[in-house]
Structure formats: structure tokens, C-alpha cells
Short mmCIF file of C-alpha atoms and ligand atoms in Angstrom, two decimals:
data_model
loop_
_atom_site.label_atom_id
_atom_site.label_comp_id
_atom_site.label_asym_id
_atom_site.label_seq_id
_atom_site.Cartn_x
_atom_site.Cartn_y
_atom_site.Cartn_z
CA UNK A 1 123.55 115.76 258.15
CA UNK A 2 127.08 114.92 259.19
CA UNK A 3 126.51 115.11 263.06
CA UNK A 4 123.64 112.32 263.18
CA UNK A 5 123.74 112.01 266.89
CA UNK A 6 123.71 115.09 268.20
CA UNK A 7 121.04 116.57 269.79
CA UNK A 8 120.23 120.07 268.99
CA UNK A 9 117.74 120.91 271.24
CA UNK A 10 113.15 120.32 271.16
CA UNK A 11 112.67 122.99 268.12
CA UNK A 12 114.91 120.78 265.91
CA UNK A 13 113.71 117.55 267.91
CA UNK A 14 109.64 117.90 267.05
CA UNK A 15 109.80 120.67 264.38
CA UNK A 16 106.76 118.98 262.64
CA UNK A 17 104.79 119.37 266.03
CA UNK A 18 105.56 123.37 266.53
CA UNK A 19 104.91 126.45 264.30
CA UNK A 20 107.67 126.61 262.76
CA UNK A 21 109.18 126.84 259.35
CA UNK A 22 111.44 125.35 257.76
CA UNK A 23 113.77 128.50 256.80
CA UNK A 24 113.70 129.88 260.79
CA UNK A 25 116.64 130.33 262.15
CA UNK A 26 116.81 128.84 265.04
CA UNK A 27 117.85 130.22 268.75
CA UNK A 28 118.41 127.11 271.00
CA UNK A 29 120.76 125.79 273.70
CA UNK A 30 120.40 121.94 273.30
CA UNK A 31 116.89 122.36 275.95
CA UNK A 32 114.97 119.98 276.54
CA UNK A 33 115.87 115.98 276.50
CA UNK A 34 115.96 116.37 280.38
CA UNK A 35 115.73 112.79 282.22
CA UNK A 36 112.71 110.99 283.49
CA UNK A 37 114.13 109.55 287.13
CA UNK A 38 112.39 106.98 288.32
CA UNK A 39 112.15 107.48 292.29
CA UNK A 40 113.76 104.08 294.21
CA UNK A 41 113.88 105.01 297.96
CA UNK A 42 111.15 107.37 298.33
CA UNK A 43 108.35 105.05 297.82
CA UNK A 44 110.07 103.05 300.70
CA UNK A 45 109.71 106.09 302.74
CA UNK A 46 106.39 106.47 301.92
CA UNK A 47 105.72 102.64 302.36
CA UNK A 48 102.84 102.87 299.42
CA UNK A 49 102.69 100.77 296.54
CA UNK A 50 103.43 103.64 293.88
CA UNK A 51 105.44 103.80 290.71
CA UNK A 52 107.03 107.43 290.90
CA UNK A 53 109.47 109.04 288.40
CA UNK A 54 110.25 112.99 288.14
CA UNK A 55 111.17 114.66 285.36
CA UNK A 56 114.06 116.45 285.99
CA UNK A 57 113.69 119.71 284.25
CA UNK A 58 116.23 121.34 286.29
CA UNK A 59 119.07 119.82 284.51
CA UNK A 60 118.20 121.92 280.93
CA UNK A 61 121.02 125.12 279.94
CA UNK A 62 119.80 127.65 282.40
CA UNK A 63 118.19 125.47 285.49
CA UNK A 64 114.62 125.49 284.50
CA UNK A 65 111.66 124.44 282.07
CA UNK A 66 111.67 127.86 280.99
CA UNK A 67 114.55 127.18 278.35
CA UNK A 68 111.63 125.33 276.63
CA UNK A 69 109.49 127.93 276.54
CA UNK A 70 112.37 130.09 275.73
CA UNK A 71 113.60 128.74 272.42
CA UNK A 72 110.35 129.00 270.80
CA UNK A 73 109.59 132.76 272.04
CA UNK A 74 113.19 133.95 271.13
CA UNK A 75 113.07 132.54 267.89
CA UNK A 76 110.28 133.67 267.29
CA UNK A 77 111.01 137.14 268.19
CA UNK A 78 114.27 137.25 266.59
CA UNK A 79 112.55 135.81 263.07
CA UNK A 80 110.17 138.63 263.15
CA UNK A 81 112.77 141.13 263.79
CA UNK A 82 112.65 142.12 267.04
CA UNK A 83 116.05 143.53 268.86
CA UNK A 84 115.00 143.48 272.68
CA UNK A 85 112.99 140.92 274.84
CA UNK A 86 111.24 142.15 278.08
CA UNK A 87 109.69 139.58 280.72
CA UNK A 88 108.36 139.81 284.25
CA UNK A 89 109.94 137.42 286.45
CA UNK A 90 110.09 135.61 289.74
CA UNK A 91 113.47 134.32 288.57
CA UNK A 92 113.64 131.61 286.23
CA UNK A 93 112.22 133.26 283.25
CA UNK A 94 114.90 136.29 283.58
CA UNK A 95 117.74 133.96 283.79
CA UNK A 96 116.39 132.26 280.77
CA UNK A 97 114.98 134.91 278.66
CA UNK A 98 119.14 136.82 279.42
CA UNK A 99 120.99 133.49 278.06
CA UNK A 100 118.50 132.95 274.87
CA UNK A 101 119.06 136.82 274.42
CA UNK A 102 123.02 136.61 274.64
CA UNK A 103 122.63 133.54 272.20
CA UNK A 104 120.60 135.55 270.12
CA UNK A 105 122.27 138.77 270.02
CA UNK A 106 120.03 140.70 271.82
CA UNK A 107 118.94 142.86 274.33
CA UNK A 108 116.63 141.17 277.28
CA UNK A 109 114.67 143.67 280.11
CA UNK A 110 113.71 141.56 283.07
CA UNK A 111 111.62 143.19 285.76
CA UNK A 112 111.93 141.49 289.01
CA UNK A 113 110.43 142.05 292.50
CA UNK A 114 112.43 143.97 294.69
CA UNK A 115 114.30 141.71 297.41
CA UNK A 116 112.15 138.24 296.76
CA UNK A 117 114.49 136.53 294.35
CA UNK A 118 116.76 133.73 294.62
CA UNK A 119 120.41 134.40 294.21
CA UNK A 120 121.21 132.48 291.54
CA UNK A 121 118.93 133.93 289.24
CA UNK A 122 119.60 137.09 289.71
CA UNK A 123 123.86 135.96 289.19
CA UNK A 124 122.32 134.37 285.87
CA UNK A 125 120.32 137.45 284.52
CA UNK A 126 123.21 139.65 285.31
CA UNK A 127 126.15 137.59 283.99
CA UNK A 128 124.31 137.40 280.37
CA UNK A 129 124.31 141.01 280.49
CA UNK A 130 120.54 141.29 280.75
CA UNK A 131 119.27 145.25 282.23
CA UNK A 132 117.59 144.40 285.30
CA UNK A 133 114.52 146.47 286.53
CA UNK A 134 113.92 145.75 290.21
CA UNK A 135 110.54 147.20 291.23
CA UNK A 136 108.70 147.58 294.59
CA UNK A 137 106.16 145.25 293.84
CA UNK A 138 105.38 141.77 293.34
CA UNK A 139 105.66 139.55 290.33
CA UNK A 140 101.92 140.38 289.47
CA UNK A 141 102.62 144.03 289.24
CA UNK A 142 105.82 143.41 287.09
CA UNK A 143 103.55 141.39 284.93
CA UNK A 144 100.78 144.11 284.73
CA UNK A 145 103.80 147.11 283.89
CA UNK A 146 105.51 144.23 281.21
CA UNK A 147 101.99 143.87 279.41
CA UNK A 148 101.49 147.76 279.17
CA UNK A 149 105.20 148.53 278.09
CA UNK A 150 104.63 145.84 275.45
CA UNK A 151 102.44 148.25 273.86
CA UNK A 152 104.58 151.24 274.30
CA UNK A 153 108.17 150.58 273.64
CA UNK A 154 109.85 148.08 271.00
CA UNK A 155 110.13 144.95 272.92
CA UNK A 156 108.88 141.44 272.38
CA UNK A 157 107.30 140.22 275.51
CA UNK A 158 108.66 136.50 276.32
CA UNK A 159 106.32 135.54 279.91
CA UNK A 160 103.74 132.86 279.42
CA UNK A 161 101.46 134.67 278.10
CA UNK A 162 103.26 134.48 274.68
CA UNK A 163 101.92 131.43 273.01
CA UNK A 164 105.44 130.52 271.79
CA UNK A 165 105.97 129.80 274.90
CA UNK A 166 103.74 127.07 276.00
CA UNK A 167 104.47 125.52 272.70
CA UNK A 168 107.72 124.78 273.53
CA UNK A 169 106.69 123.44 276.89
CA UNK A 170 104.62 121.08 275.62
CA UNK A 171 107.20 118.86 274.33
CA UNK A 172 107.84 117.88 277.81
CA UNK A 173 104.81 115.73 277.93
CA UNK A 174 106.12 114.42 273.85
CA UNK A 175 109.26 113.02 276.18
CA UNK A 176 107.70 111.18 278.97
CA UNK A 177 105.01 109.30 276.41
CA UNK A 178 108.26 108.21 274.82
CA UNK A 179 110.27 107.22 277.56
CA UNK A 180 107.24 105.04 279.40
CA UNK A 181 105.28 104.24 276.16
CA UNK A 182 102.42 106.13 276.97
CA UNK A 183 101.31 108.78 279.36
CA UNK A 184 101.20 108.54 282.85
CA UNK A 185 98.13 107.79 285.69
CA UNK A 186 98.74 111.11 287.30
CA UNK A 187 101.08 114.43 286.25
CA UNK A 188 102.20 116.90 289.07
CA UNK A 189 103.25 120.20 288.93
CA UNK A 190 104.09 123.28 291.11
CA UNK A 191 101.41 125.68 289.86
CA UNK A 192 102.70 129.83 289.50
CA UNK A 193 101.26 131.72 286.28
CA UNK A 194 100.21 128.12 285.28
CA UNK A 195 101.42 128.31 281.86
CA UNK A 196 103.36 124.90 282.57
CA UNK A 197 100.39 122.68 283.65
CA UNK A 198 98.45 124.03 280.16
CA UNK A 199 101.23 123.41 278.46
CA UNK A 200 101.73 119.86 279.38
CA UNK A 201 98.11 119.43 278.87
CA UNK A 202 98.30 120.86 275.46
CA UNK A 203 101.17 118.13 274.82
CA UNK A 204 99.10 115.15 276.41
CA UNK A 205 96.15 116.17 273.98
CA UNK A 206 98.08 116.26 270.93
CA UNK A 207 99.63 113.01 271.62
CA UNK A 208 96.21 111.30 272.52
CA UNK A 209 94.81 112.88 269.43
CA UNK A 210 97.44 112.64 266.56
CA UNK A 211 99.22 109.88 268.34
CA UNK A 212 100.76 109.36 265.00
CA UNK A 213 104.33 109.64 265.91
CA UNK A 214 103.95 107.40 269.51
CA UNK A 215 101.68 104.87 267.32
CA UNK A 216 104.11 102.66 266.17
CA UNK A 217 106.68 102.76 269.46
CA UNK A 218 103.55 101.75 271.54
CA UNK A 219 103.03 98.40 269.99
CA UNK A 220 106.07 96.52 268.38
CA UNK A 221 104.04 94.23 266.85
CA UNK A 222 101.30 95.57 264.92
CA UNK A 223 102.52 99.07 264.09
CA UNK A 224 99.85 100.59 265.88
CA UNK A 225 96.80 99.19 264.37
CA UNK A 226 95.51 96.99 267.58
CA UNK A 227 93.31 98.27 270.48
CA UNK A 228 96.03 97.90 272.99
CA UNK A 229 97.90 100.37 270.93
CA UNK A 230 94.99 102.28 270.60
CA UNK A 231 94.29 102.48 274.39
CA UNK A 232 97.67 103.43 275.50
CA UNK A 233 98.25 106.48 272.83
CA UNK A 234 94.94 107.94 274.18
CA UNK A 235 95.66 107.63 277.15
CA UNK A 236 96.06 111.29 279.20
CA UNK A 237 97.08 112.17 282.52
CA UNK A 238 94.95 113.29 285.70
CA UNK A 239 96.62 116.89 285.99
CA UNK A 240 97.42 117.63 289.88
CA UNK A 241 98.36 121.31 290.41
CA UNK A 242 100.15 122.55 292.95
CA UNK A 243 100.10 125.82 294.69
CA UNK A 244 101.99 126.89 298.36
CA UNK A 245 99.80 127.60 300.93
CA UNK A 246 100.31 131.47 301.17
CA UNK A 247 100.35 131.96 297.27
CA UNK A 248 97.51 129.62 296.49
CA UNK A 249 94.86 131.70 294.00
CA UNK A 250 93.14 128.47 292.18
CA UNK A 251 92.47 127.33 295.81
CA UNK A 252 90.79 130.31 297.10
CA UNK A 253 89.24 130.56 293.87
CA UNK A 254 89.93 134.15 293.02
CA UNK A 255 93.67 136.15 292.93
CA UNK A 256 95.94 136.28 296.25
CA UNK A 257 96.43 140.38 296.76
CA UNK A 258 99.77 139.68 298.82
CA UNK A 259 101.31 136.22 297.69
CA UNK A 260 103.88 134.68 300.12
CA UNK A 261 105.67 131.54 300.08
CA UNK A 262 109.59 130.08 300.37
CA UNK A 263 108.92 129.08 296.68
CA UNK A 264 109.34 131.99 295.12
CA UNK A 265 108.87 130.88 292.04
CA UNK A 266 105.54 130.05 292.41
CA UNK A 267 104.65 133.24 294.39
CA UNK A 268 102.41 134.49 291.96
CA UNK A 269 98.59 135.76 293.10
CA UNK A 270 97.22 136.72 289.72
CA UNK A 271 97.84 133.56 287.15
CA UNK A 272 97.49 134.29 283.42
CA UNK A 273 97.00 131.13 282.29
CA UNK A 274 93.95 130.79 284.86
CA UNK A 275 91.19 129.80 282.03
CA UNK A 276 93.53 127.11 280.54
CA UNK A 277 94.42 125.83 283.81
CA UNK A 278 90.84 125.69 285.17
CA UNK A 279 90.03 123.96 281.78
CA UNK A 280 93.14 121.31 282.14
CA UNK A 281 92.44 120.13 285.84
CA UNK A 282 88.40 119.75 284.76
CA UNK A 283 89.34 117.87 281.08
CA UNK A 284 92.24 115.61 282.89
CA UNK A 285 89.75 115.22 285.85
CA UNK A 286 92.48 116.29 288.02
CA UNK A 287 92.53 118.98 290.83
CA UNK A 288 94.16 121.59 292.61
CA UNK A 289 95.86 121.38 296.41
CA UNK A 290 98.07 123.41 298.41
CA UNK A 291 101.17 122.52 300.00
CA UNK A 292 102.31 124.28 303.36
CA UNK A 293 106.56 125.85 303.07
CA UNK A 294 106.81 123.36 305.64
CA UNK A 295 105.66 119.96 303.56
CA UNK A 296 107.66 121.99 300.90
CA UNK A 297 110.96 122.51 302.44
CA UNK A 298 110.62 118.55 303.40
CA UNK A 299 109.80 116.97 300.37
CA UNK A 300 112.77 119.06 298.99
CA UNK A 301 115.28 117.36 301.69
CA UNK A 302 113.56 114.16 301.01
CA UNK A 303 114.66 113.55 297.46
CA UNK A 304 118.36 115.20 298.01
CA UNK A 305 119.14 113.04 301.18
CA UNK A 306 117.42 109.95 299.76
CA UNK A 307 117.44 109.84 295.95
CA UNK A 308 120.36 112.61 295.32
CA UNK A 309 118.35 114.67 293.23
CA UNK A 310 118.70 119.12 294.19
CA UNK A 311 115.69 120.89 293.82
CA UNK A 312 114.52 124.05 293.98
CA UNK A 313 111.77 124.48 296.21
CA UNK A 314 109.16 125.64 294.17
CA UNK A 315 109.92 122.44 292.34
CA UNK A 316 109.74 119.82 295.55
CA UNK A 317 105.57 121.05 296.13
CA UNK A 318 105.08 118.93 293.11
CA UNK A 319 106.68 116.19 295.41
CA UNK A 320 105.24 117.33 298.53
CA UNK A 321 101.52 116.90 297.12
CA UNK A 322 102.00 113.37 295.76
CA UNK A 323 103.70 112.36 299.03
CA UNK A 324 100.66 113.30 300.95
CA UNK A 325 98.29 112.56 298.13
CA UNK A 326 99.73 109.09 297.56
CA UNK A 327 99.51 108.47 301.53
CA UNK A 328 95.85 109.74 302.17
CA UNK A 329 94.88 107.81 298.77
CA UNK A 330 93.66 110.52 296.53
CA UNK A 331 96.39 108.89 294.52
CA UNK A 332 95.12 105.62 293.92
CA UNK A 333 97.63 102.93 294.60
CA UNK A 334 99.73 100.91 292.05
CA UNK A 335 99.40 104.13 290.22
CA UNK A 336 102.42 105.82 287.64
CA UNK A 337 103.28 109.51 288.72
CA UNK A 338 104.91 111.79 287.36
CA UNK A 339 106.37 114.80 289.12
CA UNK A 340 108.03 117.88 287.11
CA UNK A 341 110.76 119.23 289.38
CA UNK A 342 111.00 122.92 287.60
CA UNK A 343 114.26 123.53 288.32
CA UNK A 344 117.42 123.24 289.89
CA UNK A 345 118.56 123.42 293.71
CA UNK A 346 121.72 125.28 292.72
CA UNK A 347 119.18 128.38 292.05
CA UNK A 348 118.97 129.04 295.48
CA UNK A 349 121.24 127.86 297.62
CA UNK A 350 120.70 130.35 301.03
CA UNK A 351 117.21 128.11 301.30
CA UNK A 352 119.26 124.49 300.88
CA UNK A 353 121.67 125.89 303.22
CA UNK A 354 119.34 127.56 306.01
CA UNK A 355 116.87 124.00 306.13
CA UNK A 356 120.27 122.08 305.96
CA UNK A 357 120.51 119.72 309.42
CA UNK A 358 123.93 118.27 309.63
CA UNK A 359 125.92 120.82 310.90
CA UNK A 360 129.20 122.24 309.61
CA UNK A 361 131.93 120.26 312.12
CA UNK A 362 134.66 122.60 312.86
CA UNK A 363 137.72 119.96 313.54
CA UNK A 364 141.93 121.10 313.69
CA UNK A 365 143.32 119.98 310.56
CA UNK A 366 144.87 116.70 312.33
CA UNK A 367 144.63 113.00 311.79
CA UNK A 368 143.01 112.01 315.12
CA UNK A 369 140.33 114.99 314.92
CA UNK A 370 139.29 113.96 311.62
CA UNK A 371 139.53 110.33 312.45
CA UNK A 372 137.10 111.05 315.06
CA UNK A 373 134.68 113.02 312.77
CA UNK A 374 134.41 110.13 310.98
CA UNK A 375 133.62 107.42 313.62
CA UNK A 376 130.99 109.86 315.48
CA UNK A 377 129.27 110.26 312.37
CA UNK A 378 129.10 106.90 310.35
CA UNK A 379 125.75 105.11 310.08
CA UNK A 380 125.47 102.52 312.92
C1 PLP B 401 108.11 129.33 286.54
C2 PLP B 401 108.28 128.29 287.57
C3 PLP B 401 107.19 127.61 288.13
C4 PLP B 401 105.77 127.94 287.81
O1 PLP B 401 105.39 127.64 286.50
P1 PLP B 401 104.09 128.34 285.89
O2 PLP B 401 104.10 128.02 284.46
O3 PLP B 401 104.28 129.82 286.16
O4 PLP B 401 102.92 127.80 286.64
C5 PLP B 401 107.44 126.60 289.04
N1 PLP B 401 108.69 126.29 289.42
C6 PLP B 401 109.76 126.92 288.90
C7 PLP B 401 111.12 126.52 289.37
C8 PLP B 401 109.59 127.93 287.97
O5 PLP B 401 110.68 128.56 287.49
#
């Protein structure tokens, strides 16, 4: 191993926790290892006693979680010969399944709905060279056309529903047990096809289970062996899933015919993970809430103008429900939350800029204009 220091992404990272073996050859771009932020200002702003990190997952190689998913379904695919990827997509998972594919040396289909996706992703699918099949439809009716060309044409299908997937998501929930020494009181996520949520689950009940690995970094002392140890390694999460108010199927309790929400990546009416989510929220005894675009779009200015962290907003309803859960005390207080934000702000930056409140200041490029700028605008 000459490079003993280098990270080379979650596949190589907790190879003896994912199916995989040992002669794979392995599609990754360094994913994963994203940082756990703890919140400082925001729990001022909230004036409640609340320990509050998010896990930045925007900051992995193509802006969102889905590179975690991604390295385990491409190599996958790739290791059992497959030379094309397909995936239905609100965005995220198009951009991703394009770069893995490039890496790879590939082809990647993404079907996308027609008009409803952020810029960015659509710059990302199409820069990696990815064919991209707009449809008039939704994101549940590109699903429903990926999972019957699956059948039909040779092409590996890489959405959530591929169990590679949610393997490689799980590892999220291997990272925050090691960074706080054991899981936290509550787990939030924006909730789309709510593969993520099960697959954080998934990681939370291996850990609590097998524990083996987080054994001996919970207790210094006794390797382990003690109760304390014991107590803090099964230790699990209360899962909190989030959904936008327009787009919100596990609230209404059946599928959303005509999803609609600023978050487009979680404007998804049919779930396929909807068993597995259910399931999660009942083991963790957690629950589901909705968010309106409004607490949305605020929560999302929130952490960039007072902790300096972008966010898409699909991302900030994880946010925007343990703001209002923490303050009406369905959180209970003193508690540890964590929050995924999903991905990045950069993804879609005609949202950031249209909710954006300072204005633009047009000034003549001269001393005294700009001098003036300044003094109108510092903080008094
Ligand atoms: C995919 C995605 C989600 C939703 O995750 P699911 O696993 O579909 O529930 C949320 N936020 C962002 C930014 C996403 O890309």
C-alpha cells in the first residue's frame, strides 16, 4: 500500500460491510467521507436547547448522496458486464449515474421530466456525455418506462430500486457513529423515492447489531466489553422523514397523482422504497411530516446567511422540519440531531437566486459610489 493516507472512496473504506469481493474492480470517485457540521448559530436562532449537526452530503464528486449509491450500482454493473446504465431521474441520480458512467467507460440513459429539472443537473448529465430522454411526464412515469425497458433492452437499471444502491448509502450512517461515537437522538431526511431514509436505517441496524467495528472506538478503556459501551453501539436513531407539502405521499397515506413542490428532487408521488420506509419510521419510532416550499425556501436561507452552508432545497426540508419540530417540542430538548442536506446549492442556482433578498446594487465604477455602498450597507 504505498499511498496509506489516501482516501479512495466508501467501497474501499467498509469493503468488509458491502457485497463485494475482493477481485471487483472498482468504479469510485473518492464519495463519501462528506463532513458532519455541527450547526453554531442556528440553535441561537431557534433559541432551543438542541445539539444540531448536518451532514453535508452535498460536498461528495457530483453534488449529492447519490455518488454513494452510485459506486456500488456501477460497479456492480460493470463487474457483471453490463455496457449501458439507464435511471429515471429528478436530477441528482442522472448527474451521478453520467459521471460513474464516464469513469466507467460506459454508456448512461437518464430519463428526466420534461421542464422540472434544476439546471445544474441537467449541465452535469450532459457534460459526461450521458443521452438524455426528456419525457412529458413526471419522475413516476420515467420510473414506471425505466422498470419496463429494463426488461427489454440491455441496460442495467441504477434508481433505488437496485439494492446496490442503498448499500452504498448506508455507509453514511457507518460515518456519523464514528464521528460522534455513537448514533444520534434523532436522524432527518428529505423523503423522495425514500431509498435514503432505508438506507440509513439499514446502516444504523447493522451498526447496533454487529457493532463490532464501533465497539472498541466507543469505550477507550475497556475495548468494548462494559455496558456503557454496550448502550451506546446499540443505540439507533428516531428516523424523521420529510416530504414537501404538495409532493407528500407517506402523509396522505397513499401515492400523490400530480406531485408539486420547489424541491424537485423530492417531487416524487409514487415512492419505491414505500414498505422499507413505512418499516424504518415504525422500527426507529420515528415519523413522517410535511414541510410547506415556504418553511423550505427559509430554512434553506437560514443555514447560507447564518452558518455558510448552500443547499439545495430539497435538502433544507430536512432543516425546515427539525426547526419547527425542535420549536413545537416533538424534538425533545437537549436532544442530538442530525440533518442530511442531500445535496448541493450550486445544483440550482435560478431558486438561490429568485428567494435571494439583498438586491444587486448597481453603483458607477467610482471611489465615492462604492464608498457609499459600503457605509449604507454595514451592520449597525
Ligand atoms: C434523491 C434526492 C432526495 C430524495 O432521496 P430519496 O432516496 O429518493 O428519498 C432528496 N434530496 C436530494 C437532493 C436528492 O437528490
Amino acid at each position: 500500500m504505498p499511498f496509506r493516507h489516501r482516501y479512495t472512496g466508501l467501497i474501499e473504506r467498509y469493503r468488509d460491510r458491502l457485497p463485494i469481493a475482493d477481485d471487483t474492480r472498482i468504479i469510485s470517485l473518492g464519495e463519501g467521507n462528506t463532513p458532519l457540521i455541527r450547526l453554531n448559530n442556528l440553535p441561537t436562532v431557534l433559541d432551543c436547547d438542541v445539539d444540531l449537526y448536518v451532514k453535508f452530503e452535498g460536498l461528495n464528486p457530483t453534488g449529492s448522496f447519490k455518488d454513494r449509491g452510485m459506486t456500488m450500482a456501477v460497479t456492480d454493473a460493470v463487474n457483471k458486464g453490463s455496457r449501458a446504465l439507464i435511471c429515471a431521474s429528478t436530477g441528482n441520480t442522472s448527474a451521478s449515474a453520467a459521471a460513474y458512467a464516464a469513469r466507467a467507460g460506459i454508456a448512461a440513459f437518464v430519463l428526466i421530466p420534461d421542464g422540472k429539472i434544476a439546471q445544474g443537473k441537467l449541465a452535469q448529465a450532459r457534460i459526461h456525455g450521458a443521452t438524455v430522454i426528456q419525457i412529458k411526464g413526471n419522475f413516476d412515469a420515467g420510473m414506471r418506462l425505466v422498470r419496463e425497458v429494463g426488461e427489454v433492452a440491455p441496460v442495467s437499471i441504477v434508481n433505488s430500486i437496485n439494492p446496490y444502491r442503498l448499500q452504498g448509502q448506508k455507509t453514511a450512517a457507518f460515518e456519523i457513529i464514528e464521528e460522534l461515537g455513537s448514533a444520534p437522538d434523532y436522524h432527518c431526511l428529505p423523503v423522495g423515492n425514500a431509498g435514503n431514509i432505508t438506507a440509513h436505517w439499514i446502516g444504523y441496524c447493522e451498526c447496533a447489531g454487529v457493532g463490532d467495528a464501533t465497539l472498541t472506538e466507543a469505550c477507550a478503556f475497556c475495548g468494548g466489553q462494559c455496558r456503557f459501551a454496550q448502550a451506546l453501539v446499540q443505540k439507533r436513531p428516531r428516523m424523521l422523514g420529510y416530504q414537501a407539502t404538495g409532493s407528500a405521499p407517506f402523509l396522505r397515506g397513499e401515492p400523490v397523482s400530480e406531485p408539486d413542490t420547489v424541491a424537485t428532487a423530492i417531487r416524487i408521488g409514487d415512492p419505491q422504497s414505500w414498505a422499507a420506509a413505512q418499516a424504518a419510521r415504525q422500527e426507529s419510532d420515528g415519523w413522517f411530516a410535511e414541510v410547506s416550499d415556504d418553511e423550505i425556501l427559509a430554512a434553506q436561507r437560514t443555514l447560507a446567511e447564518t452558518e455558510g452552508i448552500f443547499c439545495e432545497p430539497a435538502s433544507a426540508a430536512s432543516v425546515a422540519g427539525a426547526m419547527r419540530d425542535v420549536r413545537n417540542g416533538r424534538i425533545a430538548l437537549g436532544s442530538r440531531v442530525v440533518c442530511t442536506l442531500t445535496g448541493h446549492g450550486l445544483k440550482d442556482p435560478d431558486v438561490a437566486i429568485a428567494q435571494a433578498e439583498r438586491p444587486v446594487l448597481d453603483v458607477p465604477p467610482e471611489k465615492e459610489a462604492v464608498r457609499r455602498a459600503i457605509l449604507d450597507n454595514l451592520p449597525s
